[in-house]
Coordinates of C-alpha atoms in Angstrom, one line a residue:
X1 CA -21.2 1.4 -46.4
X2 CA -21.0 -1.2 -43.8
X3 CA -17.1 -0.3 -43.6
X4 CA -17.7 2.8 -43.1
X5 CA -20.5 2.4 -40.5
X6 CA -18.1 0.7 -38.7
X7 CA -15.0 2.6 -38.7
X8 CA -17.5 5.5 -37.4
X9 CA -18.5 3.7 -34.5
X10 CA -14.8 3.3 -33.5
X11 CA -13.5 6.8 -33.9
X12 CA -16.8 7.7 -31.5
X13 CA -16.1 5.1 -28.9
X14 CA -12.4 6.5 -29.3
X15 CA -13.5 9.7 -28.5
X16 CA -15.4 9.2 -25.8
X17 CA -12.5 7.0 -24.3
X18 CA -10.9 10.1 -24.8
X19 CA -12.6 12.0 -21.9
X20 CA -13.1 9.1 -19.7
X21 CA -12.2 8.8 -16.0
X22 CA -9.5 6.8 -15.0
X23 CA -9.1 5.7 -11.2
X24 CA -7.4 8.5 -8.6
X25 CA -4.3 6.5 -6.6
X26 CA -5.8 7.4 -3.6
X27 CA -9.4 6.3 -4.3
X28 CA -11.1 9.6 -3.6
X29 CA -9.2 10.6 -0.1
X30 CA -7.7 13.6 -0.6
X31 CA -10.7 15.8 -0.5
X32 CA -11.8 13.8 2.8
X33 CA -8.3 14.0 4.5
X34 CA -8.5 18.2 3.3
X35 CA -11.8 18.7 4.7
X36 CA -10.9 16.6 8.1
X37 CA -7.7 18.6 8.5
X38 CA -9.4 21.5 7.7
X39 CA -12.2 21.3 10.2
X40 CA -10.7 18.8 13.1
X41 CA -7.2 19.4 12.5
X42 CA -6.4 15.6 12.5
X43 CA -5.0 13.1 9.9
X44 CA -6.8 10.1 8.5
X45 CA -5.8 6.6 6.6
X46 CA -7.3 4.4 4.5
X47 CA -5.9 1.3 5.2
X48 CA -5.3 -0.8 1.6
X49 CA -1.7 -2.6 2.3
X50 CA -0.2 -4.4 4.6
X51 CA 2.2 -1.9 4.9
X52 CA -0.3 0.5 5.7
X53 CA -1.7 -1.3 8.2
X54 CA 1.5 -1.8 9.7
X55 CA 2.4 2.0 9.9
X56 CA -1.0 2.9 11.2
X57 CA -0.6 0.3 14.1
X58 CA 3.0 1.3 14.8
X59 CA 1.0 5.3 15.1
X60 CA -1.4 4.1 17.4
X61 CA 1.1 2.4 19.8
X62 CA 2.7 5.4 20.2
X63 CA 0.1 7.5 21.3
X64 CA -1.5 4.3 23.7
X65 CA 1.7 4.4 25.5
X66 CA 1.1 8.3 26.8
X67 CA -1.7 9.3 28.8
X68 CA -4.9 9.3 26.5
X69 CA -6.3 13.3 26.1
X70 CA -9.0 14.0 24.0
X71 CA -7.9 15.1 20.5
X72 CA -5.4 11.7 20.8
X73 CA -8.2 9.4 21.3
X74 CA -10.0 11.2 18.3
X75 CA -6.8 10.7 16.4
X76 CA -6.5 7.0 16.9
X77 CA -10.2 6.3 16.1
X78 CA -9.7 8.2 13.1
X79 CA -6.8 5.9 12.7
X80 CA -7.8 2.7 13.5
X81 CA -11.9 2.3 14.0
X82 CA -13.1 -0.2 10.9
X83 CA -16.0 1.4 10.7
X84 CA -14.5 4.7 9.6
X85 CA -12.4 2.4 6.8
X86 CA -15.8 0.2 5.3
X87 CA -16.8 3.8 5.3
X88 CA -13.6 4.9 2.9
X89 CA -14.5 1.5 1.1
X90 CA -18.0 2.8 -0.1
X91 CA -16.2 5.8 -0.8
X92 CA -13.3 3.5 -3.5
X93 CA -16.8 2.0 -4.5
X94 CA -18.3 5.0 -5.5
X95 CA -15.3 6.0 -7.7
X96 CA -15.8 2.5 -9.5
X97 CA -19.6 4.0 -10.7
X98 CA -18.2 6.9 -12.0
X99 CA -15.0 5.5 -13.9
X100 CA -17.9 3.3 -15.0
X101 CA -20.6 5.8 -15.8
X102 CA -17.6 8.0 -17.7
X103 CA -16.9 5.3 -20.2
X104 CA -18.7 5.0 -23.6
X105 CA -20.8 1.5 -23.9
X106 CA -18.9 -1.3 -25.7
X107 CA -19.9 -1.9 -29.2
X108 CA -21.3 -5.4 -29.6
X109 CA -19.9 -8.0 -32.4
X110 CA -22.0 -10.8 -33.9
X111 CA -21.4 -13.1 -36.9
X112 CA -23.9 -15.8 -37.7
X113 CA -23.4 -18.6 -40.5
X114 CA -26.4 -20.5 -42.3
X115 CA -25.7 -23.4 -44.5
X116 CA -27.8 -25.9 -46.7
X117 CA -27.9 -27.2 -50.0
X118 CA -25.1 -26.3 -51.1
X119 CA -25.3 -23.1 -50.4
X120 CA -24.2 -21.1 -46.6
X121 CA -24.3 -17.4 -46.0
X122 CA -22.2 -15.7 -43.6
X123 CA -23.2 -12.1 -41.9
X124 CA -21.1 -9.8 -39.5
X125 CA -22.7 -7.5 -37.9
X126 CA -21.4 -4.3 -35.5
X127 CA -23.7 -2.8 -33.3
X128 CA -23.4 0.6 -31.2
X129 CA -26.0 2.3 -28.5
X130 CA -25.7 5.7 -29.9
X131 CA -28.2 7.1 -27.5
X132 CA -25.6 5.9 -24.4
X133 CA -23.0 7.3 -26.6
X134 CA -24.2 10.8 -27.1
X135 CA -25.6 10.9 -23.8
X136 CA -22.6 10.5 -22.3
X137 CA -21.0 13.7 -21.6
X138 CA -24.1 14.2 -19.3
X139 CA -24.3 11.3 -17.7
X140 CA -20.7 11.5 -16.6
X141 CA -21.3 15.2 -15.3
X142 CA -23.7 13.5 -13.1
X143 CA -21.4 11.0 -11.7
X144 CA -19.0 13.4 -11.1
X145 CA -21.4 15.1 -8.6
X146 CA -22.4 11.7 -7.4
X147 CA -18.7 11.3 -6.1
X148 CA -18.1 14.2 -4.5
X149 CA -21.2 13.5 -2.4
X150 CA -19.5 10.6 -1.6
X151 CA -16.4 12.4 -0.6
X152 CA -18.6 14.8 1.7
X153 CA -20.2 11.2 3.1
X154 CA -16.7 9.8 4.0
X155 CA -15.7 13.0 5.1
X156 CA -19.5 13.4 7.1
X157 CA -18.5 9.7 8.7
X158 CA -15.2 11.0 10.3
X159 CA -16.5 14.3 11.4
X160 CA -19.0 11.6 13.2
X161 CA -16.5 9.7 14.6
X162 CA -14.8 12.1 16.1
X163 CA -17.9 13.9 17.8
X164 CA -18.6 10.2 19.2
X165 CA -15.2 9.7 20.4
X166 CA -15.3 13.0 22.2
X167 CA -18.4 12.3 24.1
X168 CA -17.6 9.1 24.9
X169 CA -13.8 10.4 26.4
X170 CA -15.9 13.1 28.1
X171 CA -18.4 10.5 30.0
X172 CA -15.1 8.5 30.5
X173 CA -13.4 11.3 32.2
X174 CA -15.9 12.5 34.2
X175 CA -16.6 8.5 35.4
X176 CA -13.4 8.1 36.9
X177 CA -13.4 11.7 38.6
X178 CA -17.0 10.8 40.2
X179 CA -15.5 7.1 40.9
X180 CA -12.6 8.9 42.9
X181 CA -14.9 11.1 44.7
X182 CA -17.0 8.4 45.7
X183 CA -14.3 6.2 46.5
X184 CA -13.1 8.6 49.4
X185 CA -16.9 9.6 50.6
X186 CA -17.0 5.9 50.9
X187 CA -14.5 5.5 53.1
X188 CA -15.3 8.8 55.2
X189 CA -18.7 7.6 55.3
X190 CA -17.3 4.3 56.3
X191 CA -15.6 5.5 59.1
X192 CA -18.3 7.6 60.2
X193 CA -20.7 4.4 60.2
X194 CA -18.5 2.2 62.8
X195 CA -18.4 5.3 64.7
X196 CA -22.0 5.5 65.2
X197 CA -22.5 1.9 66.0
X198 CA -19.9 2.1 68.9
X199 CA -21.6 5.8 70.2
X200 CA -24.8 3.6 70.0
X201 CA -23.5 1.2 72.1
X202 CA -22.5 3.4 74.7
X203 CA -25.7 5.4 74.6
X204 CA -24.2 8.5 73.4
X205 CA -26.9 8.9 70.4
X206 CA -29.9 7.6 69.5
X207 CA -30.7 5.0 67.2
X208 CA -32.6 7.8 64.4
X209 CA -28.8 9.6 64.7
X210 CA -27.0 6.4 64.3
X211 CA -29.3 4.9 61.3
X212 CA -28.9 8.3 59.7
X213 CA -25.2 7.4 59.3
X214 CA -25.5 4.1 58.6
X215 CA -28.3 5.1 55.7
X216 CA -25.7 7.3 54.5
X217 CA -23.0 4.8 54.3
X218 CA -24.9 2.5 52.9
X219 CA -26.1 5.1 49.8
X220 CA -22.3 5.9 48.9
X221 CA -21.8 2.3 48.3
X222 CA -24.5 2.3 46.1
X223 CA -23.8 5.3 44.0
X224 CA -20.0 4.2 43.8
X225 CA -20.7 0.8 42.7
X226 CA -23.2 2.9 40.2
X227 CA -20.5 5.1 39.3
X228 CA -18.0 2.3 38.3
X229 CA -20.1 0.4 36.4
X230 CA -21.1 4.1 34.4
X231 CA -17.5 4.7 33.9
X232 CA -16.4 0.9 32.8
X233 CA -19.3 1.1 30.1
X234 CA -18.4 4.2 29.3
X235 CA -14.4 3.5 28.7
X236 CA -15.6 0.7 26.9
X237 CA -17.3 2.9 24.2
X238 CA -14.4 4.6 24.2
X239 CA -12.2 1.3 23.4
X240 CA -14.6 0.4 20.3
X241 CA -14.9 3.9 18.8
X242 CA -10.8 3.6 19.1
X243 CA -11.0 -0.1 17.7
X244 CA -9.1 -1.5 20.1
X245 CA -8.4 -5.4 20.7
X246 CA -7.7 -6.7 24.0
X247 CA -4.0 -6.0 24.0
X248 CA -5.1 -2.3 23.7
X249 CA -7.6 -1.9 26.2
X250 CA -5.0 -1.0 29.0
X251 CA -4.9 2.8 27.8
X252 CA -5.0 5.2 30.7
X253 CA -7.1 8.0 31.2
X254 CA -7.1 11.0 33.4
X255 CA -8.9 11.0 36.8
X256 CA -10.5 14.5 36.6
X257 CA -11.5 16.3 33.2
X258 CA -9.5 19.6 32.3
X259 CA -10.4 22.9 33.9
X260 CA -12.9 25.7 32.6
X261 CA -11.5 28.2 29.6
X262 CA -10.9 31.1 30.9
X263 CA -13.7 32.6 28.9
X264 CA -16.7 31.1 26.3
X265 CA -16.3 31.0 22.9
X266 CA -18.1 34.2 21.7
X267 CA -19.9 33.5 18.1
X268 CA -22.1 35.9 16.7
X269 CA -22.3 34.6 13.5
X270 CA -23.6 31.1 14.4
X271 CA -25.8 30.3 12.2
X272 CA -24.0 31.9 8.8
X273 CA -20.8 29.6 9.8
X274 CA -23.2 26.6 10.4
X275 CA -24.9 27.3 7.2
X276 CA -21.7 27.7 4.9
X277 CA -19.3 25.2 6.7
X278 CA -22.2 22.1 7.6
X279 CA -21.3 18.9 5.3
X280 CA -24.5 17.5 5.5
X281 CA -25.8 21.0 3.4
X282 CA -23.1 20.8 1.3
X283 CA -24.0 17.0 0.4
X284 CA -28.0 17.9 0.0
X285 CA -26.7 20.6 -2.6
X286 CA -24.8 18.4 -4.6
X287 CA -27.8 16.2 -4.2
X288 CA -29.9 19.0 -6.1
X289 CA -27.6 19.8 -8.8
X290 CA -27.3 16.5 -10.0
X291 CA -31.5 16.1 -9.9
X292 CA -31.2 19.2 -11.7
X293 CA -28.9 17.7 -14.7
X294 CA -30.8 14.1 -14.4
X295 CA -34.2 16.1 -15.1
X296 CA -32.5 18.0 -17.9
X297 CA -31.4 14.6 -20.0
X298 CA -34.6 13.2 -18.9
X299 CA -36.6 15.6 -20.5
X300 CA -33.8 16.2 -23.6
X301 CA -34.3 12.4 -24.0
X302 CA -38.2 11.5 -23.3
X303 CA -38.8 10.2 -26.9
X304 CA -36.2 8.7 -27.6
X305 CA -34.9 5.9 -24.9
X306 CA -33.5 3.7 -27.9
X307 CA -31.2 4.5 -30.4
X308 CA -29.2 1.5 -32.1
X309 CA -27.1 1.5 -35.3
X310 CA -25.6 -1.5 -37.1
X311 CA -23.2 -1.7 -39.8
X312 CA -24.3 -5.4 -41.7
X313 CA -21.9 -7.3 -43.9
X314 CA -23.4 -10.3 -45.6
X315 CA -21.5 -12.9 -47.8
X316 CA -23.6 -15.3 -49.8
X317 CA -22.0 -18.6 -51.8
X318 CA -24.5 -20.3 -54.0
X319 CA -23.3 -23.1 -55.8
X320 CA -24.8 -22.4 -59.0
X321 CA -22.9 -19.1 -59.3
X322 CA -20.3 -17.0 -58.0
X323 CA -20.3 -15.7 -54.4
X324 CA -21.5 -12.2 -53.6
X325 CA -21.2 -9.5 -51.0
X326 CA -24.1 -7.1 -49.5
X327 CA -23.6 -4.4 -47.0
X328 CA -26.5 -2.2 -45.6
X329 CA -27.2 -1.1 -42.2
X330 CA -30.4 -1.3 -39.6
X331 CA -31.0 0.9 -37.6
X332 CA -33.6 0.4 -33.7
X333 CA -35.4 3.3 -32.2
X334 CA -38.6 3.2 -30.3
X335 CA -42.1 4.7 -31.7
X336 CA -43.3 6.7 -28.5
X337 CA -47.0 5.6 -29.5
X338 CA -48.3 4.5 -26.1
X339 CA -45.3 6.0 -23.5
X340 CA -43.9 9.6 -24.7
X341 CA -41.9 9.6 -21.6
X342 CA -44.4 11.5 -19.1
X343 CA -44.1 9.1 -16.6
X344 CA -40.4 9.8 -16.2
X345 CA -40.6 13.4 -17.0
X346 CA -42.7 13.6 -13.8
X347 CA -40.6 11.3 -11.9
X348 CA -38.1 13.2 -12.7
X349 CA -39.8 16.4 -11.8
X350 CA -41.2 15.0 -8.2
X351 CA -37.6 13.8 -7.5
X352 CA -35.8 17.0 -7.6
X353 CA -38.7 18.3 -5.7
X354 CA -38.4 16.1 -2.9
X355 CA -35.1 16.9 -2.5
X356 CA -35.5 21.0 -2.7
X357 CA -37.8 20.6 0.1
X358 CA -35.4 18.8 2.1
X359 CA -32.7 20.8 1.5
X360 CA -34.8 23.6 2.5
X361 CA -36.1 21.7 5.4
X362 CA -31.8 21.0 6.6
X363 CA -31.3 24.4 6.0
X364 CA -33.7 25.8 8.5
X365 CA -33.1 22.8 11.3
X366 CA -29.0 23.4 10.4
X367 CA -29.9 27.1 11.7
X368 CA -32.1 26.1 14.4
X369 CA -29.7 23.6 15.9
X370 CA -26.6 26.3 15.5
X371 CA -28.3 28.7 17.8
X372 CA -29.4 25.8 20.0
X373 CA -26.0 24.3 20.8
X374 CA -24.5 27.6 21.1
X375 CA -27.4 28.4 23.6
X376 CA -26.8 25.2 25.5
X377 CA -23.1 25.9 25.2
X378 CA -23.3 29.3 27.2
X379 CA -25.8 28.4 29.9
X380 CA -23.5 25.2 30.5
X381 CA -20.1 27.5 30.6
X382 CA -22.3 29.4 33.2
X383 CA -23.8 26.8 35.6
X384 CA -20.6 24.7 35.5
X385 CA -18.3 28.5 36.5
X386 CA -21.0 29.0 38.9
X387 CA -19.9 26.4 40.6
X388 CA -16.3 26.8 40.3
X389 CA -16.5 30.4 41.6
X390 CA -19.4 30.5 43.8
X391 CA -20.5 27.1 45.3
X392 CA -17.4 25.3 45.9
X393 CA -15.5 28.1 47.2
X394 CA -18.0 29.3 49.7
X395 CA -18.6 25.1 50.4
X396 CA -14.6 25.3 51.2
X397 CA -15.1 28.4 53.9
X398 CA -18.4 26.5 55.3
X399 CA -15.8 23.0 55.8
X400 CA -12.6 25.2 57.3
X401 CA -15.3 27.1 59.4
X402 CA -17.2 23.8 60.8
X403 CA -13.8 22.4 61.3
X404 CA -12.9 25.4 63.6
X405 CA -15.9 24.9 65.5
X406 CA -15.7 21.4 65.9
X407 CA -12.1 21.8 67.0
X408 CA -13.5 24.2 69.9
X409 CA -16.0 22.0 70.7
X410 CA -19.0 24.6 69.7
X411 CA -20.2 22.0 67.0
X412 CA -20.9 18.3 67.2
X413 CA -19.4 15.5 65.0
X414 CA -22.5 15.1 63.6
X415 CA -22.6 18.9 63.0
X416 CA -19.5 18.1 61.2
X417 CA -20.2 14.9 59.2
X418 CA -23.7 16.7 58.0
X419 CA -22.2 19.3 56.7
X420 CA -19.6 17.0 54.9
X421 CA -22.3 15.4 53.0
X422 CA -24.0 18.4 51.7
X423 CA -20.6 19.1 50.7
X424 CA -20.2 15.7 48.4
X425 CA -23.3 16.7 46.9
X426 CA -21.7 20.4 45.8
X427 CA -18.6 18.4 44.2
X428 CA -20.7 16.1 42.7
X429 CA -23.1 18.6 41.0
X430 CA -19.8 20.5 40.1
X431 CA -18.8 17.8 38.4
X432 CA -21.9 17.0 36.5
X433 CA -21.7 20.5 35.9
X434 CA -18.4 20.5 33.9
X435 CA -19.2 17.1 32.3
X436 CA -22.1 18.6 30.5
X437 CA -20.1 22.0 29.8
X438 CA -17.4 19.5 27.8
X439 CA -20.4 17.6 26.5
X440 CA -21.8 21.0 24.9
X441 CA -18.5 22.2 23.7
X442 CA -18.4 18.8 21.7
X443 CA -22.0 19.7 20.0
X444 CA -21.1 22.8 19.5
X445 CA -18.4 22.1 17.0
X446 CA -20.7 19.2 16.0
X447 CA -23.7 22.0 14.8
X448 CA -21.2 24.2 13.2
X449 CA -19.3 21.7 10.6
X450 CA -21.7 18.4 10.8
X451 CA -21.0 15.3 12.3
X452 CA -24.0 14.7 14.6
X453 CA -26.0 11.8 14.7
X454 CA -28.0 11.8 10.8
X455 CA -31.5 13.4 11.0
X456 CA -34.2 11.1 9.8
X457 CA -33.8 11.2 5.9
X458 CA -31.3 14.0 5.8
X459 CA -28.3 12.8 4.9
X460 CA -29.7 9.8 2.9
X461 CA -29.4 10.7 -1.1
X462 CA -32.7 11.1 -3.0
X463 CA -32.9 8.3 -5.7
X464 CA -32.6 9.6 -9.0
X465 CA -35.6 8.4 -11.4
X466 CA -34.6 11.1 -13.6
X467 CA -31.0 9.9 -15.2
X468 CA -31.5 8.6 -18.7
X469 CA -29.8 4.7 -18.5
X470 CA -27.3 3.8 -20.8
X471 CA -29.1 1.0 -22.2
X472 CA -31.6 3.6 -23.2
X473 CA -34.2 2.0 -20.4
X474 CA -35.5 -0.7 -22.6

């Protein structure tokens, strides 16, 4: 009996090792690097060899040594920010759970001797969780779900990256054009300042005139040292969401951000693309279905949490006679006399619906925030071609015009120099303007496939009370 007790426990750990998980060579990355070419068109790395490492710095190099746009910069964060990689770790991690969770529990082995008198009795004994064992085609459906949510995590973390690396190449950009601007108001204003004092000094204005130009003077230095310091922070953003070290921080940017498109993006279907493409849904739904399963088991399994079988082989030696051999089994299952599994039923139950209200809840904010970001989008595409076409061209006729005038001497210099700063202030706003446009365009892709900074409790994964344990929870 106890042989055959025995034997039987080994063809059923057999057979579950039979449909067991085994690890992937590239721990889990393939779905990421589809999704992140499928949605950003760019290629990722985990980095876990030296010779890895060396052919993702020998990438990066080469595009450092061009001038920086924005899809390179995304492409060597992607390439190079740790962050993103201890992010691909917890993704390796989560395949170790479910090559874990996929295996069948090891049967335990105990032999025990007693001796006295003469007489010693020796007992093997082989024990097997049967409940973990015939639980565990479930259990491993469950943790099969559990790592594609965290595939859609890593792949959620890059998408992120890359929307952060945008903005920050945006705010860059748009620093360096607003520090070139200022640079040369600076020295107009400059100019304009040492003029006034020696006019002053001959009488030829007044000292409201002459403080007017000195004020002004005095408020471009001010909002170009405020300028460089906005672009030096934000090119240093830039440097850590690339993961740069100090030999890398001499990458060059452009000094004015790309023209307008021709024409906006036109997207009447918004809010079904946000809905179908968003990772963070996609990761809430896989969040539900395994609840789903969990609560199933939980309730399949609610009076019965242990379940242990154990084939016994006993040898006795007495020295009076001849030595015999007994063989039995025991057998361990809980009486559910005072717990009959409610409490986990309901946990259970309240789990998966926490989580269907939240998905719910991420559906309609995932909707909400499509048409809002498209919204923004347009009436940023707007203000900043209003500019373009309206305000800087007529600003340009009111300069050549003043010019004219001041050249015929039917307009003062002063004439002149006020219209030059309302001017600086048109340019400036234009390039706000476009700055925000970019800025939107970013968010915009950011609403449609996910990648935004995490809503509170939305992309965090509800615990599951539900899963039956393998130890049978005892």
């Amino acid at each position: 009996m106890t042989h055959h007790l025995a034997r039987g426990l080994l063809v059923l750990t057999a057979f579950g090792l039979s449909g067991c998980m085994a690890f992937s060579p590239d721990g889990g990355m393939t779905t990421v690097s589809d999704l992140t070419s499928q949605t950003i068109n760019k290629d990722v790395a985990f980095v876990r060899s030296a010779e890895g490492a060396e052919a993702v710095n020998a990438a990066v190099r080469r595009l450092l040594a061009r001038t920086l746009t924005t899809e390179t910069a995304v492409q060597i964060a992607l390439l190079n920010n740790r962050g993103l990689q201890a992010a691909y770790n917890e993704l390796a991690l989560a395949e170790t759970d479910l090559v874990e969770q996929s295996l069948p529990p090891n049967p335990v082995f105990s032999i025990s001797r007693i001796s006295g008198n003469g007489a010693s009795e020796i007992e093997r004994q082989v024990v097997g969780d049967i409940l973990a064992l015939a639980t565990l085609p479930f259990r491993s459906d469950i943790a099969r779900d559990r790592f594609r949510q965290a595939q859609l995590r890593a792949a959620l973390a890059t998408l992120r990256l890359a929307a952060d690396v945008r903005g920050a190449y945006v705010r860059a950009v748009a620093g360096n054009e607003m520090v070139v601007l200022l640079t040369d108001a600076k020295a107009t204003a400059e100019s304009t300042a040492q003029l006034a004092v020696k006019l002053g000094e001959t009488g030829s204005i007044n000292k409201l005139d002459q403080a007017r130009e000195q004020v002004f003077y005095a408020e471009t230095a001010a909002d170009l040292a405020t300028a460089r310091q906005t672009a030096t922070s934000a090119r240093e953003k830039l440097a850590r969401l690339m993961g740069l070290w100090d030999g890398g921080l001499d990458f060059r940017l452009p000094n004015q951000m790309p023209p307008l498109p021709r024409r906006p993006r036109a997207l009447p279907s918004i809010e079904t693309d946000a809905v179908a493409h968003r990772i963070d849904l996609q990761i809430a739904r896989l969040e539900l279905t395994a609840l789903a399963k969990s609560l199933n088991l939980t309730e399949a399994t609610r009076f019965v949490t242990l379940l242990d079988l154990a084939g016994i082989s006993r040898r006795t030696q007495d020295p009076e006679g001849a030595p015999f051999r007994e063989r039995g089994f025991d057998v361990q299952f809980q009486i559910p006399i005072f717990d009959g599994g409610e409490v986990r039923v309901r946990q259970a139950a309240e789990t998966y619906n926490l989580a269907f209200n939240r998905l719910t809840e991420r559906a309609v904010n995932v909707r909400s925030e499509a048409r809002d970001a498209y919204r923004i989008y347009r009436s940023s595409y707007d203000i900043a071609s209003h500019y373009q076409r309206e305000i800087l061209p007529l600003r340009k006729i009111i300069t050549e015009e003043m010019q004219l005038r001041f050249s015929s001497m039917q307009v003062d210099i002063f004439a002149l120099l006020t219209e030059a700063r309302q001017r600086l202030a048109s340019l400036r706003g234009a390039i706000d303007a476009r700055q925000k446009f970019f800025l939107a365009q970013s968010d915009l892709q950011t609403a449609v496939n996910g990648g935004g900074a995490p809503a509170a409790g939305g992309d965090n994964s509800t615990t599951i009370a539900a899963a039956a344990p393998a130890d049978g929870g005892h």
